[in-house]
CSV table of C-alpha atoms and ligand atoms in Angstrom, one decimal:
chain,number,residue,atom,x,y,z
I,1,MET,CA,90.6,87.6,-76.1
I,2,ARG,CA,87.5,87.6,-75.7
I,3,ILE,CA,85.8,88.7,-79.2
I,4,CYS,CA,83.8,92.2,-79.2
I,5,ILE,CA,82.2,91.6,-82.8
I,6,TYR,CA,79.1,89.3,-83.5
I,7,ASN,CA,75.8,89.3,-86.2
I,8,ALA,CA,73.6,92.1,-86.8
I,9,SER,CA,69.8,90.7,-86.1
I,10,GLY,CA,68.6,89.7,-89.2
I,11,VAL,CA,72.1,88.8,-90.9
I,12,LYS,CA,72.0,84.9,-91.3
I,13,CYS,CA,70.1,84.1,-87.8
I,14,LYS,CA,66.8,83.0,-88.9
I,15,THR,CA,66.8,79.3,-88.5
I,16,HIS,CA,68.2,77.1,-86.0
I,17,MET,CA,70.7,76.1,-88.8
I,18,GLU,CA,71.8,79.7,-89.5
I,19,LEU,CA,72.1,80.6,-85.7
I,20,TYR,CA,74.2,77.0,-84.8
I,21,GLU,CA,76.5,78.3,-87.6
I,22,LEU,CA,77.0,81.5,-86.1
I,23,TYR,CA,77.4,79.7,-82.6
I,24,ARG,CA,79.9,77.4,-83.6
I,25,ASP,CA,83.6,77.7,-82.0
I,26,SER,CA,85.4,78.0,-85.4
I,27,CYS,CA,82.5,81.0,-86.0
I,28,ASP,CA,84.7,84.3,-85.0
I,29,THR,CA,81.4,85.7,-83.2
I,30,GLY,CA,81.5,87.0,-79.4
I,31,ALA,CA,78.1,86.2,-79.4
I,32,VAL,CA,74.9,85.7,-81.0
I,33,VAL,CA,71.3,87.4,-81.5
I,34,SER,CA,68.5,86.0,-83.3
I,35,LYS,CA,66.6,87.9,-86.3
I,36,SER,CA,63.7,89.8,-84.8
I,37,THR,CA,60.9,87.9,-83.7
I,38,THR,CA,57.2,88.3,-83.3
I,39,LEU,CA,55.0,86.7,-80.9
I,40,LEU,CA,54.2,83.9,-83.9
I,41,GLU,CA,55.8,83.0,-87.0
I,42,ARG,CA,55.5,85.7,-89.6
I,43,ASN,CA,56.5,84.9,-93.8
I,44,GLY,CA,57.7,88.6,-94.6
I,45,ASN,CA,57.3,90.6,-97.7
I,46,PRO,CA,57.2,89.1,-101.0
I,47,GLY,CA,60.3,88.8,-102.7
I,48,PRO,CA,62.8,90.4,-103.9
I,49,ILE,CA,63.5,91.5,-100.7
I,50,TYR,CA,67.4,92.0,-101.0
I,51,TYR,CA,69.8,93.5,-103.5
I,52,GLU,CA,73.7,93.9,-102.6
I,53,ASN,CA,75.9,96.2,-104.6
I,54,PRO,CA,79.1,94.4,-103.4
I,55,HIS,CA,81.5,96.7,-105.3
I,56,VAL,CA,80.6,99.5,-102.6
I,57,GLY,CA,79.6,97.4,-100.0
I,58,MET,CA,76.0,98.5,-99.7
I,59,SER,CA,72.7,96.6,-99.6
I,60,ILE,CA,68.5,97.2,-99.5
I,61,ASN,CA,66.0,95.2,-97.6
I,62,SER,CA,62.6,94.7,-97.2
I,63,SER,CA,62.1,91.5,-95.5
I,64,GLY,CA,59.1,92.3,-93.5
I,65,LEU,CA,60.2,90.4,-90.6
I,66,PRO,CA,60.1,86.9,-91.6
I,67,ASN,CA,60.6,84.6,-88.8
I,68,ARG,CA,59.5,81.4,-86.8
I,69,GLY,CA,57.8,83.0,-83.6
I,70,TYR,CA,59.3,83.9,-80.4
I,71,GLN,CA,59.2,80.1,-78.9
I,72,TYR,CA,61.6,79.0,-82.0
I,73,TYR,CA,64.1,81.2,-80.6
I,74,ILE,CA,63.9,80.0,-77.1
I,75,ASP,CA,64.1,76.5,-78.3
I,76,PHE,CA,67.2,77.1,-80.1
I,77,ALA,CA,69.1,78.0,-76.4
I,78,LYS,CA,67.1,75.1,-75.3
I,79,THR,CA,69.3,72.7,-77.5
I,80,LEU,CA,72.3,74.5,-76.8
I,81,LYS,CA,71.7,73.5,-73.4
I,82,THR,CA,70.6,69.9,-73.8
I,83,ASN,CA,72.6,68.9,-76.4
I,84,ALA,CA,74.0,65.4,-75.8
I,85,SER,CA,77.1,65.7,-77.7
I,86,ASN,CA,78.1,68.8,-75.9
I,87,LEU,CA,79.2,70.6,-79.0
I,88,TYR,CA,77.0,73.4,-79.0
I,89,LEU,CA,77.0,74.1,-75.3
I,90,ARG,CA,76.5,77.6,-74.6
I,91,LYS,CA,79.7,79.4,-74.3
I,92,LYS,CA,78.6,82.8,-76.1
I,93,PRO,CA,75.9,84.9,-74.9
I,94,TYR,CA,72.9,84.8,-76.7
I,95,PHE,CA,70.6,87.3,-77.6
I,96,VAL,CA,66.9,87.0,-78.8
I,97,SER,CA,65.9,90.3,-80.6
I,98,ILE,CA,62.0,91.1,-80.3
I,99,SER,CA,59.9,93.0,-82.6
I,100,GLY,CA,56.1,92.5,-81.8
I,101,MET,CA,53.3,93.5,-84.1
I,102,SER,CA,51.9,95.2,-81.4
I,103,LEU,CA,52.5,96.9,-77.9
I,104,ALA,CA,50.6,93.7,-76.1
I,105,ASP,CA,52.4,91.1,-78.1
I,106,ASN,CA,56.2,92.5,-77.1
I,107,ILE,CA,54.6,92.6,-73.3
I,108,ARG,CA,53.8,89.0,-73.8
I,109,MET,CA,56.9,87.8,-75.4
I,110,ALA,CA,58.6,90.3,-72.5
I,111,LYS,CA,56.7,88.2,-69.8
I,112,TYR,CA,57.8,84.9,-71.3
I,113,THR,CA,61.4,85.7,-70.6
I,114,LYS,CA,60.8,85.2,-66.8
I,115,THR,CA,60.4,81.4,-67.6
I,116,ASP,CA,63.3,81.6,-70.1
I,117,THR,CA,65.7,83.3,-68.0
I,118,GLU,CA,68.0,80.2,-67.9
I,119,PHE,CA,68.1,80.2,-71.9
I,120,LEU,CA,68.7,83.8,-72.3
I,121,ASP,CA,71.4,86.3,-71.7
I,122,GLY,CA,69.2,89.1,-73.4
I,123,ILE,CA,66.8,91.0,-75.3
I,124,GLU,CA,67.1,93.3,-78.0
I,125,LEU,CA,63.6,95.4,-78.7
I,126,ASN,CA,63.9,96.3,-81.8
I,127,LEU,CA,62.4,100.1,-82.1
I,128,SER,CA,63.7,100.7,-85.8
I,129,CYS,CA,62.2,98.1,-88.3
I,130,PRO,CA,61.6,100.1,-91.5
I,131,ASN,CA,59.8,97.4,-93.6
I,132,ILE,CA,56.6,96.8,-92.2
I,133,ILE,CA,53.9,98.2,-94.7
I,134,GLY,CA,51.7,100.7,-93.2
I,135,LYS,CA,53.7,100.6,-89.6
I,136,PRO,CA,56.0,103.5,-88.9
I,137,GLN,CA,59.3,103.0,-87.3
I,138,ILE,CA,58.3,103.3,-83.2
I,139,GLY,CA,61.7,105.0,-82.4
I,140,TYR,CA,60.6,107.6,-84.6
I,141,ASP,CA,57.4,107.9,-82.7
I,142,PHE,CA,58.4,109.5,-79.1
I,143,VAL,CA,55.3,109.1,-77.3
I,144,ALA,CA,55.2,105.3,-78.4
I,145,MET,CA,58.2,104.5,-77.8
I,146,GLU,CA,58.3,106.0,-74.2
I,147,GLU,CA,55.3,103.5,-73.7
I,148,MET,CA,56.7,100.6,-75.2
I,149,ILE,CA,60.3,100.9,-73.4
I,150,ARG,CA,58.6,101.2,-69.9
I,151,LYS,CA,56.0,98.6,-70.7
I,152,VAL,CA,58.2,96.1,-72.0
I,153,ARG,CA,61.1,97.0,-69.5
I,154,GLU,CA,58.3,96.2,-66.5
I,155,GLU,CA,58.2,92.5,-67.6
I,156,ILE,CA,61.5,91.5,-68.7
I,157,SER,CA,63.4,89.3,-66.3
I,158,ASN,CA,66.2,91.2,-64.5
I,159,GLU,CA,68.3,88.3,-64.7
I,160,ILE,CA,68.6,89.3,-68.4
I,161,LEU,CA,70.1,91.9,-70.2
I,162,PHE,CA,67.8,94.3,-72.0
I,163,GLY,CA,68.8,96.4,-74.9
I,164,LEU,CA,67.1,98.8,-77.7
I,165,LYS,CA,67.8,98.5,-81.1
I,166,LEU,CA,67.6,102.1,-82.4
I,167,PRO,CA,66.8,103.7,-85.9
I,168,PRO,CA,69.0,106.4,-87.1
I,169,TYR,CA,68.5,109.9,-85.6
I,170,PHE,CA,69.7,113.0,-88.0
I,171,ASP,CA,68.3,116.2,-86.2
I,172,ILE,CA,69.9,116.9,-82.6
I,173,SER,CA,66.8,117.8,-81.1
I,174,HIS,CA,65.7,114.2,-81.8
I,175,TYR,CA,68.8,112.5,-80.5
I,176,GLU,CA,68.0,114.3,-77.2
I,177,SER,CA,64.5,113.5,-77.0
I,178,ALA,CA,65.8,109.4,-77.7
I,179,GLY,CA,68.5,110.1,-75.3
I,180,ALA,CA,66.0,111.3,-72.7
I,181,ILE,CA,63.3,108.6,-72.7
I,182,ILE,CA,66.1,106.0,-72.4
I,183,ASN,CA,67.6,107.4,-69.5
I,184,GLU,CA,64.4,107.0,-67.6
I,185,PHE,CA,64.6,103.5,-67.5
I,186,LYS,CA,67.2,100.7,-66.8
I,187,VAL,CA,68.5,99.8,-70.5
I,188,ASP,CA,71.7,98.0,-70.6
I,189,THR,CA,72.3,98.2,-74.0
I,190,LEU,CA,72.0,100.6,-77.1
I,191,THR,CA,72.4,99.0,-80.7
I,192,CYS,CA,73.0,101.9,-83.0
I,193,ILE,CA,71.5,101.7,-85.6
I,194,ASN,CA,69.5,99.8,-87.6
I,195,SER,CA,69.5,100.2,-91.5
I,196,LEU,CA,68.8,103.6,-92.7
I,197,GLY,CA,65.4,103.4,-93.6
I,198,ASN,CA,63.1,104.0,-96.6
I,199,GLY,CA,65.8,104.5,-98.9
I,200,LEU,CA,66.0,103.6,-102.7
I,201,MET,CA,68.4,102.0,-104.9
I,202,VAL,CA,67.9,101.8,-108.8
I,203,ASP,CA,69.2,99.7,-111.2
I,204,PRO,CA,70.2,102.0,-114.2
I,205,TYR,CA,70.5,99.5,-116.7
I,206,SER,CA,67.2,97.8,-116.3
I,207,GLU,CA,65.5,101.1,-115.1
I,208,SER,CA,64.1,99.3,-112.4
I,209,VAL,CA,63.8,99.5,-108.4
I,210,VAL,CA,65.5,96.5,-107.2
I,211,ILE,CA,63.2,94.8,-104.1
I,212,ARG,CA,59.6,94.5,-104.8
I,213,PRO,CA,57.9,95.8,-101.4
I,214,LYS,CA,56.6,99.8,-101.2
I,215,ASN,CA,57.7,100.1,-105.1
I,216,GLY,CA,61.5,99.8,-104.0
I,217,TYR,CA,61.9,101.4,-100.5
I,218,GLY,CA,63.7,99.8,-98.1
I,219,GLY,CA,66.2,99.4,-95.2
I,220,ILE,CA,70.0,100.7,-96.6
I,221,GLY,CA,73.1,99.2,-94.9
I,222,GLY,CA,76.5,99.2,-95.6
I,223,SER,CA,79.4,101.1,-95.7
I,224,VAL,CA,77.5,104.0,-96.9
I,225,ILE,CA,75.8,104.3,-93.6
I,226,LYS,CA,78.9,104.3,-91.3
I,227,SER,CA,79.0,108.0,-90.5
I,228,ILE,CA,75.7,108.1,-89.8
I,229,ALA,CA,75.9,104.9,-87.1
I,230,LEU,CA,79.6,106.6,-85.8
I,231,ALA,CA,77.5,109.4,-84.8
I,232,ASN,CA,74.9,107.7,-83.2
I,233,VAL,CA,77.4,105.7,-81.3
I,234,HIS,CA,78.9,108.6,-80.1
I,235,TYR,CA,76.0,110.8,-79.5
I,236,PHE,CA,74.0,107.6,-77.0
I,237,TYR,CA,77.8,106.9,-75.7
I,238,LYS,CA,78.4,110.4,-74.3
I,239,HIS,CA,74.6,110.9,-73.1
I,240,THR,CA,73.3,107.5,-72.0
I,241,LYS,CA,73.8,105.2,-69.2
I,242,SER,CA,73.8,102.6,-71.7
I,243,GLU,CA,76.9,100.3,-73.1
I,244,ILE,CA,76.7,101.0,-77.1
I,245,ILE,CA,76.6,98.4,-79.7
I,246,GLY,CA,78.1,99.7,-82.6
I,247,CYS,CA,76.6,98.3,-86.1
I,248,GLY,CA,76.6,100.1,-89.4
I,249,GLY,CA,79.2,100.4,-92.1
I,250,ILE,CA,81.8,98.1,-90.7
I,251,THR,CA,83.5,96.4,-93.6
I,252,LYS,CA,87.0,96.1,-92.6
I,253,GLY,CA,89.0,96.2,-88.9
I,254,LEU,CA,89.7,100.1,-89.2
I,255,ASP,CA,85.8,100.8,-89.2
I,256,ALA,CA,85.4,98.3,-86.0
I,257,PHE,CA,88.2,100.7,-84.2
I,258,GLU,CA,86.2,103.6,-85.4
I,259,HIS,CA,83.0,102.8,-83.8
I,260,ILE,CA,84.8,101.7,-80.7
I,261,LEU,CA,87.0,104.7,-80.5
I,262,CYS,CA,83.1,106.5,-80.7
I,263,GLY,CA,82.1,104.4,-77.7
I,264,ALA,CA,81.1,101.4,-78.8
I,265,LYS,CA,81.8,98.3,-76.2
I,266,ALA,CA,81.0,95.6,-79.1
I,267,VAL,CA,80.1,95.9,-82.9
I,268,GLN,CA,77.7,94.2,-85.0
I,269,LEU,CA,78.5,93.2,-88.7
I,270,GLY,CA,75.5,93.0,-91.2
I,271,THR,CA,75.7,94.0,-94.9
I,272,ILE,CA,79.6,92.5,-94.9
I,273,VAL,CA,78.7,89.1,-93.5
I,274,MET,CA,75.7,88.9,-96.5
I,275,ILE,CA,78.6,90.0,-99.2
I,276,GLU,CA,81.0,87.7,-97.6
I,277,GLY,CA,79.5,85.1,-95.7
I,278,LEU,CA,81.0,84.1,-91.9
I,279,ASP,CA,84.9,84.3,-92.8
I,280,ALA,CA,83.7,88.4,-92.5
I,281,PHE,CA,84.1,87.8,-89.1
I,282,THR,CA,87.6,86.1,-88.6
I,283,ARG,CA,89.1,88.8,-91.4
I,284,ILE,CA,87.8,92.2,-89.3
I,285,LYS,CA,88.8,90.6,-86.0
I,286,ASN,CA,92.3,90.0,-87.2
I,287,GLU,CA,92.0,93.7,-88.7
I,288,LEU,CA,91.0,95.4,-86.0
I,289,ILE,CA,93.7,93.3,-83.4
I,290,ALA,CA,96.6,94.2,-86.3
I,291,VAL,CA,95.2,97.9,-85.9
I,292,MET,CA,95.7,97.7,-82.2
I,293,LYS,CA,98.8,96.3,-82.3
I,294,GLU,CA,99.9,98.9,-84.6
I,295,LYS,CA,99.0,101.5,-82.4
I,296,LYS,CA,100.4,99.1,-79.2
I,297,TYR,CA,96.9,99.2,-77.6
I,298,THR,CA,95.8,95.7,-75.7
I,299,SER,CA,92.6,96.3,-74.5
I,300,ILE,CA,89.8,97.8,-76.5
I,301,GLU,CA,89.3,99.9,-73.3
I,302,ASP,CA,92.6,101.7,-74.1
I,303,PHE,CA,90.7,104.1,-76.4
I,304,ARG,CA,87.2,103.0,-76.3
I,305,GLY,CA,85.0,106.2,-76.1
I,306,LYS,CA,88.5,108.1,-76.4
I,307,LEU,CA,87.3,110.3,-79.9
I,308,LYS,CA,89.4,113.4,-79.5
I,309,TYR,CA,88.0,117.1,-80.3
I,310,PHE,CA,89.5,120.6,-81.9
I,311,ASP,CA,89.7,122.5,-78.8
K,1,RRO,O1,63.0,92.1,-91.5
K,1,RRO,C1,63.5,93.6,-91.8
K,1,RRO,O2,62.6,93.5,-92.7
K,1,RRO,C2,64.3,94.6,-91.4
K,1,RRO,C3,64.1,94.6,-89.7
K,1,RRO,BR1,62.8,93.6,-88.7
K,1,RRO,C4,64.7,95.7,-89.3
K,1,RRO,O3,65.2,95.5,-87.8
K,1,RRO,N1,65.7,95.8,-90.1
K,1,RRO,C5,65.8,95.8,-91.4
K,1,RRO,O4,66.5,96.4,-92.1
K,1,RRO,N2,64.8,95.0,-92.0
């Protein structure tokens, strides 16, 4: 069975070494997505930038988009193709997440995809980084979001998949506005959702915030965001033409099952991989298979999107 589980952008996918670890046959990922990249390298925010509470499976981050620059993530795919030992020949789809510091930078990276087509399976355009100081999340500014999608879509190679990483929406009017914009374009995939922006975790013992940037405000991930993720997955599954990739709050196979039941075609793991390491992919895959066996499903298509309602 092809594995429909892979990493969320940002989680252990910043360096070539980390990407190789996710890519190896022995890692139970069905695809790999890179850390969101800007056109040029960035250091990100000053630390501490990450904190987790493993007991409740919850995290907060304000990494601030540290990355090696667009070309580095294309070079990773080139090494897969040319590695003499053939150990890492490309067998899994490889996606690059882009999150330029400006519209112009995203257009530049989108244009590059035309020459990089053979190294890439797709682009995930991140419209939802909550941690760039002074920059709002573009997915909450519908005018800017429309222009961003239109101009980037125009430039991206048609031979690769074009996806968007959305922020969580809460108000039905916002779901509707975002959905209407997305439906204007050929958007192959929607990753729902990014971390829940500008949350605050505190340490009651030290009476302090737990990360430095923005006096402790950062993106919340993990089990606490699952219900928000499911709502977004299901809305966009019902109301757009795009395939949905579920992300948010998956800590066990049953959570992955719920995402798929709400319409997700694949799921990404974030916080749980930070907490448990790459073994989380194997555990959650096996648990999902066990749930399916118990329910006598042989393919995710047997239940995908078939969430039942009261009359
Ligand atoms: O780098 C980050 O701080 C970051 C990004 Br780009 C993102 O999309 N989501 C997130 O939680 N952190």
